[in-house]
Short mmCIF file of C-alpha atoms in Angstrom, two decimals:
data_model
loop_
_atom_site.label_atom_id
_atom_site.label_comp_id
_atom_site.label_asym_id
_atom_site.label_seq_id
_atom_site.Cartn_x
_atom_site.Cartn_y
_atom_site.Cartn_z
CA MET A 13 97.42 16.00 54.38
CA ILE A 14 98.44 19.32 55.85
CA PRO A 15 96.16 22.12 54.67
CA SER A 16 98.03 24.99 53.06
CA ASP A 17 95.39 27.63 53.75
CA PRO A 18 96.91 30.09 56.24
CA GLU A 19 93.43 30.90 57.56
CA ALA A 20 93.16 27.32 58.76
CA ALA A 21 95.63 28.24 61.50
CA ASP A 22 92.72 29.81 63.30
CA GLY A 23 91.24 26.52 64.44
CA ALA A 24 94.61 24.84 64.47
CA GLU A 25 96.20 22.64 66.97
CA PHE A 26 99.15 24.02 68.86
CA THR A 27 102.13 22.49 70.48
CA ALA A 28 105.27 23.55 72.27
CA GLU A 29 107.45 22.48 69.39
CA GLY A 30 108.66 26.01 68.71
CA GLY A 31 111.33 25.40 71.32
CA HIS A 32 110.86 28.96 72.43
CA GLY A 33 107.20 28.23 72.86
CA ALA A 34 104.03 26.96 71.38
CA VAL A 35 103.32 27.30 67.68
CA PRO A 36 100.49 25.94 65.51
CA THR A 37 100.95 22.55 63.90
CA LEU A 38 98.00 22.56 61.53
CA GLY A 39 97.48 25.01 58.74
CA VAL A 40 101.22 25.52 58.47
CA GLU A 41 103.10 24.89 55.26
CA ALA A 42 105.99 22.51 55.61
CA GLY A 43 107.80 23.66 52.49
CA SER A 44 107.91 21.88 49.19
CA GLY A 45 111.11 19.98 49.83
CA ALA A 46 111.93 20.59 46.19
CA PRO A 47 115.30 22.11 45.38
CA ALA A 48 114.61 25.79 44.74
CA ARG A 49 116.49 28.61 43.13
CA ARG A 50 119.49 29.45 45.22
CA ALA A 51 122.48 31.45 44.27
CA TRP A 52 124.64 30.79 47.31
CA PRO A 53 126.13 27.32 47.60
CA LEU A 54 125.98 25.22 50.75
CA TYR A 55 129.18 24.77 52.75
CA GLU A 56 129.88 22.19 55.44
CA VAL A 57 131.83 23.52 58.40
CA PHE A 58 134.53 21.64 60.35
CA VAL A 59 136.15 23.02 63.50
CA ARG A 60 139.30 21.99 65.34
CA SER A 61 138.48 22.79 68.95
CA LYS A 62 142.07 22.76 70.13
CA ARG A 63 145.51 21.80 68.97
CA GLY A 64 145.99 18.04 68.92
CA LEU A 65 142.38 17.22 68.04
CA ASN A 66 140.76 16.48 64.69
CA HIS A 67 138.54 18.86 62.84
CA VAL A 68 134.95 17.85 63.55
CA HIS A 69 131.85 18.59 61.50
CA VAL A 70 129.73 21.19 63.32
CA GLY A 71 127.09 22.25 60.79
CA SER A 72 126.58 24.02 57.52
CA LEU A 73 125.89 27.44 56.07
CA HIS A 74 125.36 29.26 52.79
CA ALA A 75 127.86 31.77 51.49
CA PRO A 76 128.62 33.41 48.13
CA ASP A 77 132.29 32.34 48.16
CA ASP A 78 134.92 30.48 50.19
CA GLU A 79 136.18 33.53 52.03
CA MET A 80 132.73 34.64 53.14
CA ALA A 81 131.99 31.07 54.16
CA LEU A 82 135.00 31.13 56.45
CA HIS A 83 133.99 34.43 58.04
CA SER A 84 130.40 33.34 58.52
CA ALA A 85 131.55 30.03 59.99
CA ARG A 86 133.60 31.96 62.54
CA ASP A 87 130.57 34.07 63.52
CA VAL A 88 128.06 31.24 63.60
CA TYR A 89 130.07 28.37 65.06
CA THR A 90 132.88 29.86 67.18
CA ARG A 91 131.41 32.69 69.25
CA ARG A 92 132.83 31.19 72.46
CA ASN A 93 136.34 30.09 71.56
CA GLU A 94 135.09 26.76 70.24
CA GLY A 95 137.84 26.61 67.67
CA VAL A 96 141.45 27.27 66.72
CA SER A 97 141.00 26.29 63.09
CA ILE A 98 138.06 26.09 60.66
CA TRP A 99 137.63 24.22 57.38
CA VAL A 100 134.78 25.08 55.04
CA VAL A 101 134.03 22.66 52.20
CA ARG A 102 131.51 23.07 49.40
CA ALA A 103 128.86 20.43 50.09
CA ASP A 104 128.83 19.66 46.35
CA ASP A 105 132.46 18.61 46.57
CA ILE A 106 131.90 15.95 49.21
CA THR A 107 131.61 12.38 48.00
CA ALA A 108 129.75 10.26 50.54
CA SER A 109 128.87 6.62 50.91
CA SER A 110 125.22 5.89 50.32
CA PRO A 111 123.09 5.07 53.37
CA ALA A 112 121.05 2.64 51.27
CA GLU A 113 124.18 0.58 50.57
CA LYS A 114 125.40 0.81 54.12
CA ASP A 115 125.38 -2.91 54.80
CA PRO A 116 127.13 -4.23 51.67
CA PHE A 117 129.58 -1.32 51.67
CA PHE A 118 130.82 -2.01 55.18
CA ALA A 119 130.34 -5.77 55.01
CA PRO A 120 134.04 -6.56 54.36
CA ALA A 121 134.87 -5.46 57.93
CA GLY A 122 131.93 -7.28 59.48
CA ASP A 123 133.37 -10.82 59.64
CA LYS A 124 136.95 -10.03 60.62
CA VAL A 125 136.84 -10.25 64.39
CA TYR A 126 140.50 -11.34 64.36
CA ARG A 127 141.37 -7.69 63.67
CA HIS A 128 140.46 -6.85 67.28
CA PRO A 129 142.84 -7.49 70.21
CA THR A 130 140.05 -9.08 72.24
CA PHE A 131 139.89 -11.94 69.68
CA TYR A 132 143.03 -13.48 71.22
CA ALA A 133 142.78 -15.39 74.48
CA ILE A 134 145.90 -14.84 76.58
CA PRO A 135 146.41 -16.41 80.05
CA ASP A 136 145.82 -13.98 82.89
CA GLU A 137 149.31 -14.45 84.30
CA VAL A 138 150.98 -12.98 81.21
CA PRO A 139 151.83 -9.37 82.09
CA HIS A 140 151.89 -6.23 79.90
CA LEU A 141 149.95 -7.72 76.99
CA MET B 11 103.97 1.14 49.67
CA THR B 12 106.31 -0.88 47.49
CA ILE B 13 108.30 -3.82 48.81
CA ALA B 14 111.47 -1.71 48.73
CA GLU B 15 109.71 0.98 50.78
CA GLN B 16 108.49 -1.58 53.27
CA GLY B 17 112.06 -2.64 53.83
CA LEU B 18 113.20 0.96 54.27
CA SER B 19 110.30 1.65 56.59
CA ALA B 20 111.30 -1.31 58.75
CA VAL B 21 114.85 0.03 58.99
CA PHE B 22 113.46 3.43 60.00
CA GLU B 23 111.17 1.91 62.66
CA ASP B 24 114.02 -0.21 64.02
CA THR B 25 116.30 2.81 64.24
CA ILE B 26 113.64 4.76 66.18
CA ALA B 27 112.89 1.78 68.42
CA ALA B 28 116.59 1.40 69.26
CA ASP B 29 116.66 5.12 70.19
CA GLN B 30 119.22 5.79 67.48
CA ARG B 31 119.35 8.88 65.31
CA ILE B 32 117.93 9.39 61.84
CA GLU B 33 120.35 11.24 59.56
CA PRO B 34 119.47 13.44 56.57
CA ARG B 35 120.25 10.91 53.83
CA ASP B 36 118.38 8.06 55.52
CA TRP B 37 114.99 7.04 54.22
CA MET B 38 112.22 8.51 56.36
CA PRO B 39 108.43 8.60 56.11
CA GLU B 40 107.17 11.69 54.31
CA ASP B 41 105.11 12.73 57.36
CA TYR B 42 108.17 12.53 59.60
CA ARG B 43 110.06 14.77 57.18
CA ARG B 44 107.22 17.26 56.94
CA THR B 45 106.69 17.35 60.69
CA LEU B 46 110.38 18.06 61.23
CA ILE B 47 110.61 20.70 58.52
CA ARG B 48 107.64 22.52 60.01
CA GLN B 49 108.90 22.19 63.57
CA ILE B 50 112.51 23.17 62.88
CA ALA B 51 111.53 26.02 60.54
CA GLN B 52 109.14 27.49 63.10
CA HIS B 53 111.72 27.02 65.83
CA ALA B 54 114.26 28.88 63.67
CA HIS B 55 111.76 31.66 62.95
CA SER B 56 111.17 31.97 66.71
CA GLU B 57 114.87 32.52 67.32
CA ILE B 58 115.06 35.13 64.56
CA ILE B 59 111.93 37.02 65.62
CA GLY B 60 113.10 36.57 69.22
CA MET B 61 115.86 39.11 68.61
CA GLN B 62 113.33 41.92 68.42
CA PRO B 63 111.77 42.23 71.91
CA GLU B 64 115.14 42.54 73.62
CA GLY B 65 116.89 44.25 70.72
CA ASN B 66 114.54 47.06 71.64
CA TRP B 67 116.74 47.75 74.69
CA ILE B 68 120.25 47.54 73.25
CA LEU B 69 120.57 51.27 72.63
CA ARG B 70 119.09 52.07 76.04
CA ALA B 71 120.96 49.56 78.20
CA PRO B 72 121.95 51.29 81.46
CA SER B 73 125.67 50.49 81.31
CA LEU B 74 128.33 49.33 78.89
CA ARG B 75 128.43 45.99 80.72
CA ARG B 76 124.70 45.39 80.29
CA LYS B 77 124.86 46.55 76.70
CA ALA B 78 127.68 44.14 75.81
CA ILE B 79 125.79 41.27 77.47
CA LEU B 80 122.56 42.11 75.68
CA LEU B 81 124.31 42.40 72.33
CA ALA B 82 125.91 38.99 72.85
CA LYS B 83 122.57 37.50 73.78
CA VAL B 84 120.76 38.90 70.76
CA GLN B 85 123.61 37.76 68.52
CA ASP B 86 123.21 34.27 69.98
CA GLU B 87 119.54 34.27 68.99
CA ALA B 88 120.59 34.96 65.41
CA GLY B 89 123.13 32.14 65.68
CA HIS B 90 120.46 29.76 66.99
CA GLY B 91 118.30 30.61 64.03
CA MET B 92 121.23 29.80 61.71
CA TYR B 93 121.93 26.40 63.33
CA LEU B 94 118.26 25.52 62.98
CA TYR B 95 117.85 26.69 59.40
CA ALA B 96 120.85 24.50 58.55
CA ALA B 97 119.20 21.51 60.26
CA ALA B 98 115.97 22.13 58.33
CA GLU B 99 117.83 22.44 55.05
CA ALA B 100 119.35 19.02 55.52
CA LEU B 101 115.76 17.75 55.11
CA GLY B 102 115.61 19.18 51.61
CA VAL B 103 113.92 22.51 52.20
CA ASP B 104 115.42 25.76 50.95
CA ARG B 105 116.25 28.54 53.39
CA GLU B 106 115.07 31.26 51.04
CA GLU B 107 111.74 29.46 50.76
CA ILE B 108 111.14 29.16 54.50
CA THR B 109 112.26 32.75 55.09
CA GLU B 110 109.64 33.83 52.59
CA LYS B 111 107.03 31.69 54.32
CA LEU B 112 107.78 33.50 57.55
CA ILE B 113 107.52 37.01 56.14
CA GLU B 114 104.38 36.09 54.25
CA ASN B 115 102.92 34.78 57.53
CA ARG B 116 102.46 31.23 56.20
CA GLN B 117 104.70 29.80 58.89
CA LYS B 118 104.56 31.04 62.47
CA TYR B 119 106.87 31.70 65.37
CA SER B 120 106.38 31.45 69.11
CA SER B 121 103.52 33.46 70.53
CA ILE B 122 105.70 34.79 73.35
CA PHE B 123 107.48 37.23 71.02
CA ASN B 124 104.25 39.02 70.23
CA TYR B 125 104.27 40.61 73.67
CA PRO B 126 105.88 44.04 74.03
CA THR B 127 108.90 44.95 76.17
CA PRO B 128 108.02 48.39 77.55
CA SER B 129 110.23 48.10 80.64
CA TYR B 130 113.94 47.44 81.04
CA ALA B 131 113.07 44.82 83.66
CA ASP B 132 111.60 42.85 80.76
CA VAL B 133 115.15 42.08 79.61
CA GLY B 134 115.76 40.31 82.92
CA VAL B 135 112.37 38.62 83.10
CA ILE B 136 112.64 37.33 79.53
CA GLY B 137 116.01 35.79 80.37
CA TRP B 138 114.64 34.27 83.57
CA LEU B 139 111.14 33.10 82.59
CA VAL B 140 111.04 32.97 78.78
CA ASP B 141 114.49 31.47 78.33
CA GLY B 142 113.88 29.29 81.40
CA ALA B 143 110.76 27.88 79.74
CA ALA B 144 112.66 27.53 76.47
CA ILE B 145 115.30 25.47 78.26
CA CYS B 146 112.61 23.14 79.65
CA ASN B 147 111.31 22.68 76.10
CA GLN B 148 114.70 22.40 74.46
CA VAL B 149 116.71 20.13 76.75
CA PRO B 150 114.64 17.06 75.79
CA LEU B 151 115.07 18.02 72.12
CA CYS B 152 118.81 17.30 72.52
CA ARG B 153 117.71 13.63 72.32
CA CYS B 154 115.41 14.16 69.33
CA SER B 155 115.48 11.28 66.85
CA TYR B 156 116.57 13.54 63.99
CA GLY B 157 120.35 13.91 64.33
CA PRO B 158 120.97 17.42 62.95
CA TYR B 159 118.17 18.87 65.11
CA ALA B 160 119.45 17.12 68.24
CA ARG B 161 123.00 18.36 67.61
CA ALA B 162 121.83 21.93 67.01
CA MET B 163 119.88 21.77 70.27
CA ILE B 164 122.96 20.73 72.24
CA ARG B 165 124.77 23.87 71.11
CA ILE B 166 121.70 26.01 71.72
CA CYS B 167 121.07 24.69 75.23
CA LYS B 168 124.62 25.50 76.30
CA GLU B 169 124.10 29.07 75.16
CA GLU B 170 120.60 29.38 76.65
CA SER B 171 122.10 28.79 80.05
CA PHE B 172 124.01 32.06 79.66
CA HIS B 173 120.76 33.74 78.61
CA GLN B 174 118.89 32.60 81.66
CA ARG B 175 121.64 33.41 84.12
CA GLN B 176 122.30 36.90 82.76
CA GLY B 177 118.58 37.61 83.08
CA TYR B 178 118.38 36.36 86.63
CA GLU B 179 121.50 38.28 87.62
CA LEU B 180 120.02 41.44 86.14
CA LEU B 181 116.88 40.91 88.24
CA LEU B 182 118.93 40.27 91.37
CA ALA B 183 120.65 43.61 90.84
CA MET B 184 117.28 45.32 90.47
CA VAL B 185 115.61 43.73 93.50
CA ASN B 186 118.60 44.78 95.59
CA GLY B 187 118.14 48.34 94.32
CA THR B 188 115.37 50.84 95.00
CA ASP B 189 111.65 50.28 95.69
CA ALA B 190 110.92 51.57 92.20
CA GLN B 191 113.24 48.97 90.70
CA ARG B 192 111.63 46.19 92.74
CA GLU B 193 108.24 47.34 91.48
CA MET B 194 109.52 47.19 87.90
CA VAL B 195 110.58 43.57 88.40
CA GLN B 196 107.21 42.62 89.90
CA GLU B 197 105.28 44.42 87.17
CA SER B 198 107.26 42.68 84.43
CA THR B 199 106.87 39.28 86.13
CA ASP B 200 103.10 39.86 86.27
CA ARG B 201 103.01 40.43 82.51
CA PHE B 202 105.28 37.57 81.47
CA TRP B 203 104.17 34.79 83.84
CA TRP B 204 101.08 33.64 81.92
CA PRO B 205 102.59 33.95 78.44
CA SER B 206 105.54 31.89 79.74
CA LEU B 207 103.20 29.09 80.85
CA MET B 208 101.54 29.23 77.42
CA MET B 209 104.92 28.48 75.81
CA PHE B 210 104.42 24.77 76.59
CA GLY B 211 101.28 24.56 74.48
CA PRO B 212 97.74 23.52 75.40
CA PRO B 213 96.92 20.85 77.99
CA ASP B 214 97.71 17.32 76.84
CA GLY B 215 94.03 16.46 76.34
CA ASP B 216 93.87 19.11 73.59
CA SER B 217 97.06 18.06 71.87
CA PRO B 218 96.42 14.82 69.96
CA ASN B 219 99.30 15.32 67.48
CA SER B 220 101.82 15.08 70.30
CA ALA B 221 101.35 11.30 70.43
CA GLN B 222 102.73 10.84 66.91
CA SER B 223 105.68 13.11 67.63
CA MET B 224 106.41 11.16 70.80
CA ALA B 225 106.20 7.84 68.94
CA TRP B 226 108.75 9.20 66.46
CA GLY B 227 111.08 10.32 69.23
CA ILE B 228 110.79 13.96 68.14
CA LYS B 229 108.99 14.99 71.32
CA ARG B 230 110.02 13.38 74.60
CA HIS B 231 107.66 14.81 77.24
CA THR B 232 104.09 16.05 77.11
CA ASN B 233 103.18 19.74 77.28
CA ASP B 234 101.79 19.34 80.80
CA GLU B 235 104.86 17.50 82.08
CA LEU B 236 107.13 20.27 80.85
CA ARG B 237 104.88 23.01 82.23
CA GLN B 238 104.85 21.32 85.64
CA ARG B 239 108.64 21.01 85.59
CA PHE B 240 108.96 24.71 84.74
CA VAL B 241 106.65 25.80 87.57
CA ASP B 242 108.47 23.61 90.11
CA MET B 243 111.82 25.04 89.00
CA THR B 244 110.67 28.64 88.99
CA VAL B 245 108.89 28.93 92.37
CA PRO B 246 112.06 28.80 94.51
CA GLN B 247 113.80 31.19 92.07
CA ALA B 248 110.96 33.68 92.56
CA GLU B 249 111.34 33.38 96.34
CA VAL B 250 115.00 34.35 96.16
CA LEU B 251 114.09 37.40 94.09
CA GLY B 252 111.24 38.23 96.47
CA VAL B 253 108.72 38.53 93.63
CA THR B 254 105.21 37.11 93.71
CA LEU B 255 104.08 34.89 90.84
CA PRO B 256 100.64 36.26 89.90
CA ASP B 257 98.65 33.06 90.43
CA PRO B 258 96.42 32.83 93.52
CA GLY B 259 96.04 29.10 92.80
CA LEU B 260 99.78 28.45 93.05
CA ARG B 261 100.64 26.31 96.08
CA TRP B 262 102.76 23.36 97.09
CA ASN B 263 100.93 20.05 96.97
CA ALA B 264 102.69 17.81 99.51
CA GLU B 265 100.78 14.76 98.35
CA ARG B 266 101.97 15.05 94.76
CA GLY B 267 105.29 16.54 95.75
CA ARG B 268 104.75 19.23 93.12
CA HIS B 269 103.10 22.63 92.83
CA ASP B 270 99.46 23.10 91.93
CA PHE B 271 98.87 26.06 89.61
CA SER B 272 96.18 27.64 87.43
CA GLN B 273 95.84 27.37 83.66
CA PRO B 274 96.61 30.40 81.50
CA ASP B 275 93.93 31.93 79.30
CA TRP B 276 94.00 29.64 76.26
CA ASP B 277 91.69 31.90 74.27
CA GLU B 278 94.22 34.70 74.57
CA PHE B 279 96.93 32.27 73.45
CA LYS B 280 95.02 31.21 70.36
CA GLY B 281 94.30 34.82 69.51
CA VAL B 282 97.97 35.78 69.81
CA VAL B 283 99.15 32.90 67.63
CA ALA B 284 96.43 33.64 65.07
CA GLY B 285 97.69 37.20 64.74
CA SER B 286 95.85 39.43 67.20
CA GLY B 287 98.61 39.74 69.80
CA PRO B 288 99.91 43.16 70.78
CA CYS B 289 102.97 43.07 68.47
CA ASN B 290 102.29 40.56 65.66
CA LEU B 291 102.15 43.14 62.89
CA GLN B 292 105.16 45.04 64.18
CA ARG B 293 107.33 41.90 64.49
CA LEU B 294 106.55 40.67 61.01
CA ALA B 295 106.84 44.10 59.40
CA HIS B 296 110.26 44.55 61.00
CA ARG B 297 111.42 41.15 59.78
CA ARG B 298 110.21 41.89 56.27
CA ARG B 299 111.90 45.29 56.29
CA ALA B 300 115.20 43.78 57.45
CA HIS B 301 115.01 41.10 54.76
CA GLU B 302 114.28 43.58 51.99
CA ALA B 303 116.71 46.23 53.19
CA GLY B 304 119.46 43.59 53.30
CA ALA B 305 118.85 42.43 49.74
CA TRP B 306 121.53 44.71 48.27
CA VAL B 307 124.15 43.20 50.61
CA ARG B 308 123.32 39.68 49.48
CA GLU B 309 123.34 40.78 45.84
CA ALA B 310 126.65 42.64 46.20
CA ALA B 311 128.31 39.63 47.85
CA GLN B 312 127.04 37.46 45.03
CA ALA B 313 128.26 39.86 42.33
CA TYR B 314 131.69 40.03 43.96
CA ALA B 315 131.91 36.23 44.15
CA GLU B 316 130.99 35.94 40.48
CA LYS B 317 133.54 38.56 39.48
CA GLN B 318 136.30 36.81 41.44
CA ALA B 319 135.35 33.43 39.99
CA ALA B 320 135.44 34.84 36.45
CA ARG B 321 138.89 36.34 37.07
CA THR B 322 140.23 33.08 38.43
CA GLU B 323 138.88 31.26 35.40
CA LYS B 324 140.43 33.79 33.03
CA GLY B 325 143.76 33.56 34.85
CA ALA B 326 143.70 29.78 34.60
CA ALA B 327 142.93 29.91 30.87
CA ALA B 328 145.72 32.39 30.14
#
């Protein structure tokens, strides 16, 4: 159990996990993990790095509306010409497969090795195949 | 633990053992989640607070070139904080909540940012030593078992390289300048050397929690390993600059093939983290002020979004 008393940080253990340097690991609140009041919705951000490539998920951010989300995405995720196009999508609007059902959900593809070219044995002397 | 949980736990352990990544919607042990939330939140806070020491010099940068570079660097720190808050949020914590924990001093940030930056040479030395140490810490985090954290670290590490190089280049310019400028570089190095070594945390013997983090694939190297790596990297860089690292115990150990060096003052370190560093109060007060002074902007953006949404709704109904 992690103590929530901030004074406990005094005798706390420290580690380099701050990335930028050591921070205490005991006597630090981890956060409730409970969904809290929040006015601004979460957006997922997708960036096309150059023409001819797909948009790729790069992270997320909060914004009051779609337009602000797009501007913030530009500032947060493309400060060094990382993109030529950005999509922002409300996280609420994404329907995702469930990790718990991963195996049954993808099972139909699991036993169909004949869908891969390497399933077929072709003599070495046959060219261009 | 229920039978269902035992199954999930086995999947988690197998994923870690195979050196694969855990993603936000996967089942994970509650301690793993809490450890990550704490670590990523405090890492994010460090980036955000980390804007202050160097931000101090933006208005006094000696040229437009240096000013543009420093602005870009400080903006990056804000960006790093944003990537990390997003990674923490994917674990189910709310950004507003962890921001409040920071300004109420219930979560911490790196001790290094509680040291002042009275000299312009500090901008260079922070880039060289502080960001250099950060890179040693952060590169292994690119392989952290928690996917969103690892991905954020890949972006951050690319940008940190710019931070370190701009700092070193600044110092090169100064050491090729006047005697007074060379003295400034030496004086700043003297102040930042020990706090930089402290960035890796206490010696391994005093860091029992590290073992769990290493077992989970969150941490990849011990504090002492990373500190040694940093010292070995930095010594030849100091030689090129012609500055002396302020440790009489620092010498090459041919037998080990590494440098021997002295330990920093761990009592000072604990004091600084606990709140008695030179700038703790100032850093936190500034962060709180910025948060409160920016409230009207957040509220105005929200009000505008609500107004627009209402209009759209009305238009659709008509």
